[in-house]
């Protein structure tokens, strides 16, 4: 920081070292290529890293699944038991779901072309939608099979066999849930519950550092408040530390760095396809628990065969309940709605508060995929204002406050 | 800032130009693919947004454009819907949970004043529900698993058709704070879901055929004849209702077309499936070996080919692909014309996507020389793209 005293007396100029704004902003206002903002080197390499990490996880899960499935098929043919073979078929459906997620992950990294001007990020969302519909379909099939078992009523439903098979399936599913749910690989033992997550804990990223997130502004911090994914119910108390949205301008850099890492870690939500696969596995473990309970009861009291059906129905309802939240998120993205974490009214008001801006029209904010938001609007300014300056101000404001980097603003004069 | 201010359209072109985009692309009304356009919805599709001239100094002019058609919601209903939206949604700006019950009741009200296709769909759904319930009850009481499985399959189908009906009703709602483009995407979504279900069905039929091939048990099909015939009849009624959409490749004018097409394909595929089962039973009784495998395979392939174009089209909408109806030659012509203007240095990017078929959204970013009058440039660009059929356009002019 330099302090200059002008020779005419009482004017002191203080120049701070502001590492941001200025030339980089003008340069990145327009992007020359098809999918800019989504493919500048920094974000694309982060994206690629994140994607390859997720793909690795899913690949390991698929391989595990195939191994377990072949074991079960061999065992089922040997023991000539239908229920084991059914469970193996269920694992096959898991493999299919993982394959869909893997494909969507891989496909979303494709280069944009003139037909797909925004890139292929949406494929993630469509793949997740297909996964969830498969979950629903499979749940329906399970319910049908439970009913068919009741109708057939042939002989004994072996409670013990049900119990053992379900226990095995549960162990497999827990292993995969741990694999898919393990967010950070820093090696410090942070026990955030097990894969089962019936208390809805460690789904969100934790704040210990290790990720070097470079923010382009050293002084202004955006802790972006992302809506967290809770599968079953709203753990409101988890939101308590997410209250602050933007930090004041002057903050010591060390504190700023810590907060920026905090914000960055929060922003690193799990990829939606990994989440979909995780939901699949979670649903399977819930079903396995249900079958275990049913098997135990039938083993204990073999004449209560109806328990099988009741357990299936109950636990199927629970599984469907876990998917509702993710389905809602997917639907919101697909319907091009304003993302939850952005308050459109506040943004409009903030824009209108600028001096030269008279009105804001046709404000559209929508998400390409979770986390990548675009904005388009028409801004009416006073006749004598400098359009370019206002454009820069508006883009900077939106980028700073709401972290939306891909913006198209039409400036009209009154 | 009240709600109506955010949706003014400042398109500076004359009213006549709106009709030109339709005829400029070799799609005449006599085109066979547009045969279904005898319906009333055709006129509604022609120009959903009336362009209004830029006259910012005249606040008295009503600027909110609404499409006018004879199947629009009666105004009183619209206002009450609007009020209910406002009350439920104004508390926090980006209204997160709009009350579900309110939504359901509003949908029920709309359904009573629904259009022809909605009523037909409603009749079809009730038929299907009645049929599947009787089948389920009979199957449960007589202990026949085949009937129960058929009933389940039907129930899935009914659920999907109900979602389609719901989408038809819900897509009438006007755009609000959270859904700034409106709700019409729901129709494309329901079409996608239907197509997905049909793909699943084709796949499961193939698996069933494989199963029959391996296991070679064919007796259980015989007593399903009665149910298959009834199923076929019910579905043929459905095909008759939606006979205008019984094609594989269709040109979609607006969102409803996709939805109706998907419903039609759904019942068509179901009837093909029932016909296949009947054929298999008949061939089996004739003594043809592997009849079941053959028929199941045929049906599976047929349904797959039926559904693929719809799946690709809806997938393209959901993936925000460039609008298939605007040929790239027209787009590059516009590009050249804009570049030819003297104050334009270059076009940085021009992206277009379709919200629903017929509603194209675009964002263009051009670099201009300093100090030029941006208003004429803006008017020119807007006019150019409006002739192509782009309704929402945002043009960013950057001074270099």
Coordinates of C-alpha atoms in Angstrom, one line a residue, chain A residues 22-342:
Chain A
X22 CA -9.9 -4.5 -14.4
X23 CA -8.5 -6.1 -17.5
X24 CA -9.5 -9.6 -16.7
X25 CA -13.1 -8.7 -16.6
X26 CA -13.2 -7.0 -19.9
X27 CA -11.4 -9.8 -21.4
X28 CA -13.7 -12.4 -20.1
X29 CA -16.9 -10.5 -20.8
X30 CA -17.2 -12.1 -24.1
X31 CA -15.9 -15.5 -24.9
X32 CA -14.9 -16.5 -28.3
X33 CA -15.9 -20.1 -28.3
X34 CA -19.1 -22.0 -28.1
X35 CA -19.3 -22.9 -24.5
X36 CA -17.4 -20.1 -22.7
X37 CA -17.7 -19.7 -19.0
X38 CA -18.1 -23.4 -18.9
X39 CA -14.9 -24.2 -20.6
X40 CA -12.3 -21.7 -19.5
X41 CA -9.3 -23.5 -18.4
X42 CA -9.8 -23.2 -14.6
X43 CA -13.3 -24.5 -14.4
X44 CA -12.8 -27.1 -17.1
X45 CA -9.9 -28.6 -15.4
X46 CA -11.7 -28.6 -12.0
X47 CA -14.6 -30.1 -13.8
X48 CA -12.5 -32.8 -15.4
X49 CA -10.9 -33.7 -12.1
X50 CA -14.2 -33.9 -10.3
X51 CA -15.7 -35.9 -13.1
X52 CA -12.8 -38.4 -13.2
X53 CA -12.9 -38.8 -9.5
X54 CA -16.6 -39.6 -9.6
X55 CA -16.1 -41.9 -12.6
X56 CA -13.5 -43.8 -10.7
X57 CA -15.8 -44.3 -7.8
X58 CA -18.6 -45.5 -10.0
X59 CA -16.3 -47.8 -11.9
X60 CA -15.2 -49.5 -8.7
X61 CA -18.8 -49.8 -7.6
X62 CA -19.7 -51.4 -10.9
X63 CA -16.9 -53.9 -10.7
X64 CA -17.8 -54.8 -7.1
X65 CA -21.4 -55.3 -8.1
X66 CA -20.6 -57.6 -11.0
X67 CA -18.4 -59.7 -8.8
X68 CA -21.0 -60.0 -6.1
X69 CA -23.7 -60.7 -8.7
X70 CA -21.7 -63.6 -10.2
X71 CA -21.1 -65.0 -6.7
X72 CA -24.8 -64.9 -6.0
X73 CA -25.8 -66.4 -9.3
X74 CA -23.4 -69.3 -8.8
X75 CA -24.7 -69.8 -5.3
X76 CA -28.3 -69.6 -6.3
X77 CA -28.0 -72.1 -9.1
X78 CA -26.2 -74.5 -6.8
X79 CA -28.7 -74.1 -4.0
X80 CA -31.6 -74.0 -6.5
X81 CA -33.2 -71.1 -4.7
X82 CA -35.4 -68.6 -6.4
X83 CA -34.9 -65.8 -3.9
X84 CA -31.1 -65.8 -4.3
X85 CA -31.6 -65.5 -8.1
X86 CA -34.0 -62.7 -7.6
X87 CA -31.5 -60.9 -5.5
X88 CA -28.9 -61.4 -8.2
X89 CA -31.3 -59.9 -10.7
X90 CA -31.6 -57.0 -8.4
X91 CA -27.9 -56.5 -8.4
X92 CA -28.0 -56.6 -12.2
X93 CA -30.4 -53.6 -12.1
X94 CA -27.9 -51.9 -9.9
X95 CA -25.2 -52.5 -12.5
X96 CA -27.5 -51.0 -15.1
X97 CA -28.1 -47.9 -13.0
X98 CA -24.4 -47.5 -12.4
X99 CA -23.8 -47.9 -16.1
X100 CA -26.2 -45.1 -16.9
X101 CA -24.6 -42.9 -14.3
X102 CA -21.1 -43.6 -15.7
X103 CA -22.3 -42.9 -19.2
X104 CA -23.9 -39.6 -18.2
X105 CA -20.7 -38.6 -16.3
X106 CA -18.5 -39.4 -19.3
X107 CA -20.9 -37.8 -21.8
X108 CA -21.2 -34.5 -19.9
X109 CA -17.5 -33.8 -20.6
X110 CA -18.0 -33.8 -24.4
X111 CA -17.1 -30.7 -26.3
X112 CA -19.8 -28.3 -27.2
X113 CA -20.7 -28.0 -30.8
X114 CA -23.0 -25.7 -32.8
X115 CA -26.0 -28.0 -32.2
X116 CA -25.4 -28.1 -28.5
X117 CA -24.2 -24.6 -27.8
X118 CA -24.2 -25.0 -24.1
X119 CA -22.3 -28.2 -24.0
X120 CA -23.5 -31.5 -22.8
X121 CA -23.8 -30.8 -19.1
X122 CA -27.5 -31.5 -19.2
X123 CA -26.9 -35.2 -19.9
X124 CA -26.0 -35.6 -16.3
X125 CA -29.5 -34.5 -15.3
X126 CA -31.2 -36.7 -17.8
X127 CA -29.1 -39.6 -16.7
X128 CA -30.1 -39.0 -13.1
X129 CA -33.7 -38.8 -14.2
X130 CA -33.5 -42.1 -15.9
X131 CA -31.8 -43.6 -12.8
X132 CA -34.6 -42.5 -10.5
X133 CA -37.3 -43.7 -12.9
X134 CA -35.5 -47.1 -12.8
X135 CA -35.7 -47.0 -9.0
X136 CA -39.4 -46.4 -9.2
X137 CA -39.8 -49.1 -11.7
X138 CA -37.9 -51.6 -9.7
X139 CA -39.8 -50.8 -6.6
X140 CA -43.0 -51.5 -8.5
X141 CA -41.6 -54.8 -9.6
X142 CA -40.7 -55.7 -6.1
X143 CA -44.2 -55.0 -4.8
X144 CA -45.6 -57.0 -7.6
X145 CA -43.3 -59.9 -6.8
X146 CA -44.3 -59.8 -3.1
X147 CA -48.0 -60.0 -4.1
X148 CA -47.2 -62.8 -6.5
X149 CA -45.5 -64.7 -3.7
X150 CA -48.5 -64.4 -1.6
X151 CA -50.8 -65.6 -4.3
X152 CA -48.7 -68.5 -5.3
X153 CA -48.7 -69.5 -1.6
X154 CA -46.8 -72.5 -2.6
X155 CA -45.4 -74.1 0.5
X156 CA -43.0 -72.6 2.8
X157 CA -41.4 -69.2 2.5
X158 CA -38.1 -70.0 4.0
X159 CA -37.6 -67.3 6.5
X160 CA -34.1 -68.3 7.3
X161 CA -33.0 -68.2 3.6
X162 CA -34.6 -64.8 3.2
X163 CA -32.7 -63.5 6.2
X164 CA -29.4 -64.7 5.1
X165 CA -29.7 -63.5 1.5
X166 CA -30.9 -60.1 2.7
X167 CA -28.1 -59.8 5.1
X168 CA -25.6 -60.6 2.4
X169 CA -27.2 -58.0 0.1
X170 CA -27.1 -55.5 3.0
X171 CA -23.4 -55.9 3.5
X172 CA -22.7 -55.5 -0.2
X173 CA -24.9 -52.4 -0.3
X174 CA -23.3 -50.8 2.7
X175 CA -19.8 -51.4 1.2
X176 CA -20.9 -49.6 -1.9
X177 CA -22.6 -46.8 -0.1
X178 CA -19.4 -46.2 1.8
X179 CA -17.5 -46.2 -1.4
X180 CA -19.9 -43.8 -3.1
X181 CA -20.6 -41.6 -0.2
X182 CA -17.0 -41.0 0.9
X183 CA -16.6 -37.4 -0.2
X184 CA -13.1 -36.4 0.7
X185 CA -10.0 -38.4 0.4
X186 CA -7.8 -36.5 2.8
X187 CA -7.1 -39.5 5.0
X188 CA -8.1 -37.9 8.2
X189 CA -10.5 -40.1 10.0
X190 CA -13.7 -38.1 10.0
X191 CA -16.4 -40.5 11.0
X192 CA -19.5 -39.1 9.5
X193 CA -21.8 -41.9 10.2
X194 CA -22.0 -44.9 8.0
X195 CA -23.4 -45.3 4.6
X196 CA -26.8 -45.8 5.9
X197 CA -27.3 -42.2 6.9
X198 CA -30.6 -42.6 8.8
X199 CA -29.7 -39.4 10.6
X200 CA -28.9 -37.6 7.5
X201 CA -25.5 -36.5 8.6
X202 CA -22.3 -36.2 6.6
X203 CA -23.7 -35.5 3.2
X204 CA -22.3 -32.1 3.0
X205 CA -18.7 -31.2 2.6
X206 CA -16.6 -30.4 5.6
X207 CA -14.6 -27.4 6.2
X208 CA -11.1 -28.7 6.7
X209 CA -8.8 -27.4 4.1
X210 CA -6.8 -29.2 1.6
X211 CA -8.4 -27.8 -1.5
X212 CA -6.6 -24.9 -3.0
X213 CA -9.4 -22.9 -4.3
X214 CA -8.2 -19.8 -6.0
X215 CA -10.6 -17.0 -5.9
X216 CA -9.9 -14.3 -8.4
X217 CA -10.7 -11.6 -5.9
X218 CA -8.5 -11.4 -2.9
X219 CA -10.7 -9.0 -1.1
X220 CA -14.3 -9.7 -1.8
X221 CA -15.5 -13.1 -0.8
X222 CA -18.5 -14.9 -1.9
X223 CA -19.6 -17.7 0.3
X224 CA -22.2 -19.1 -1.9
X225 CA -25.1 -20.5 -0.1
X226 CA -25.9 -23.7 -1.9
X227 CA -28.9 -25.6 -1.0
X228 CA -27.7 -28.8 0.6
X229 CA -28.9 -32.2 -0.3
X230 CA -30.6 -33.9 2.5
X231 CA -32.2 -37.1 1.5
X232 CA -34.9 -37.8 3.9
X233 CA -35.8 -34.7 5.9
X234 CA -34.8 -31.2 6.5
X235 CA -32.1 -31.0 9.1
X236 CA -32.7 -27.4 9.8
X237 CA -30.0 -27.1 12.3
X238 CA -27.4 -27.9 9.7
X239 CA -28.2 -24.7 8.0
X240 CA -27.3 -22.6 10.9
X241 CA -23.8 -22.0 9.8
X242 CA -24.8 -21.1 6.3
X243 CA -26.5 -17.8 7.1
X244 CA -23.9 -15.4 5.8
X245 CA -24.0 -15.0 2.0
X246 CA -21.5 -12.3 1.2
X247 CA -18.7 -11.0 3.2
X248 CA -17.9 -7.3 3.7
X249 CA -15.3 -5.8 1.5
X250 CA -12.5 -5.4 4.0
X251 CA -11.4 -8.5 5.5
X252 CA -8.0 -9.7 6.4
X253 CA -6.7 -12.1 3.8
X254 CA -6.0 -15.0 6.1
X255 CA -9.5 -15.0 7.4
X256 CA -10.6 -14.5 3.8
X257 CA -8.7 -17.5 2.7
X258 CA -10.2 -19.7 5.3
X259 CA -13.7 -18.5 4.6
X260 CA -13.2 -18.9 0.9
X261 CA -12.1 -22.4 1.4
X262 CA -15.2 -22.9 3.5
X263 CA -17.3 -21.5 0.7
X264 CA -15.5 -23.5 -1.9
X265 CA -15.9 -26.7 0.1
X266 CA -19.6 -26.1 0.5
X267 CA -19.8 -25.6 -3.2
X268 CA -18.4 -28.9 -3.9
X269 CA -21.6 -30.9 -3.7
X270 CA -21.6 -34.4 -4.7
X271 CA -22.0 -34.9 -8.4
X272 CA -25.6 -35.6 -9.2
X273 CA -25.0 -38.9 -10.9
X274 CA -23.0 -40.2 -8.0
X275 CA -25.9 -39.0 -5.8
X276 CA -28.3 -41.0 -8.0
X277 CA -26.2 -44.1 -7.7
X278 CA -25.9 -43.5 -4.0
X279 CA -29.7 -43.3 -3.7
X280 CA -30.0 -46.5 -5.6
X281 CA -27.7 -48.3 -3.2
X282 CA -29.5 -46.7 -0.3
X283 CA -32.8 -47.8 -1.5
X284 CA -31.4 -51.3 -1.9
X285 CA -30.2 -51.4 1.7
X286 CA -33.5 -50.2 3.0
X287 CA -35.2 -53.0 1.1
X288 CA -32.7 -55.5 2.4
X289 CA -33.4 -54.3 6.0
X290 CA -37.1 -54.8 5.2
X291 CA -36.6 -58.3 3.9
X292 CA -34.4 -59.1 6.9
X293 CA -37.1 -58.1 9.3
X294 CA -39.7 -60.0 7.3
X295 CA -37.5 -63.0 7.1
X296 CA -36.8 -63.0 10.8
X297 CA -40.4 -62.7 11.7
X298 CA -41.4 -65.5 9.3
X299 CA -38.6 -67.7 10.6
X300 CA -39.9 -67.1 14.0
X301 CA -43.5 -67.6 13.2
X302 CA -43.9 -69.2 9.8
X303 CA -47.6 -68.8 9.5
X304 CA -47.5 -65.0 9.2
X305 CA -46.6 -65.0 5.6
X306 CA -48.5 -61.7 5.1
X307 CA -45.6 -60.0 6.9
X308 CA -43.5 -60.3 3.8
X309 CA -46.0 -58.2 1.8
X310 CA -46.4 -55.6 4.5
X311 CA -42.7 -55.2 5.0
X312 CA -42.2 -54.9 1.2
X313 CA -44.9 -52.2 0.9
X314 CA -43.7 -50.3 3.9
X315 CA -40.1 -50.2 2.9
X316 CA -40.9 -49.5 -0.8
X317 CA -42.7 -46.4 0.4
X318 CA -39.7 -45.4 2.3
X319 CA -37.4 -45.8 -0.7
X320 CA -39.7 -43.8 -2.9
X321 CA -39.7 -41.1 -0.2
X322 CA -35.9 -40.8 -0.4
X323 CA -36.0 -40.2 -4.1
X324 CA -38.5 -37.4 -3.9
X325 CA -36.1 -34.7 -3.0
X326 CA -33.7 -35.5 -5.8
X327 CA -36.5 -35.8 -8.2
X328 CA -37.7 -32.3 -7.3
X329 CA -34.2 -30.9 -7.9
X330 CA -34.0 -32.6 -11.2
X331 CA -37.4 -31.3 -12.2
X332 CA -36.5 -27.8 -11.3
X333 CA -33.5 -27.8 -13.5
X334 CA -35.3 -29.4 -16.4
X335 CA -38.1 -26.8 -16.3
X336 CA -35.5 -24.0 -16.5
X337 CA -36.7 -22.5 -13.2
X338 CA -34.7 -20.1 -11.1
X339 CA -32.4 -22.1 -9.0
X340 CA -33.2 -22.3 -5.3
X341 CA -30.1 -20.7 -4.0
X342 CA -30.6 -17.5 -6.0

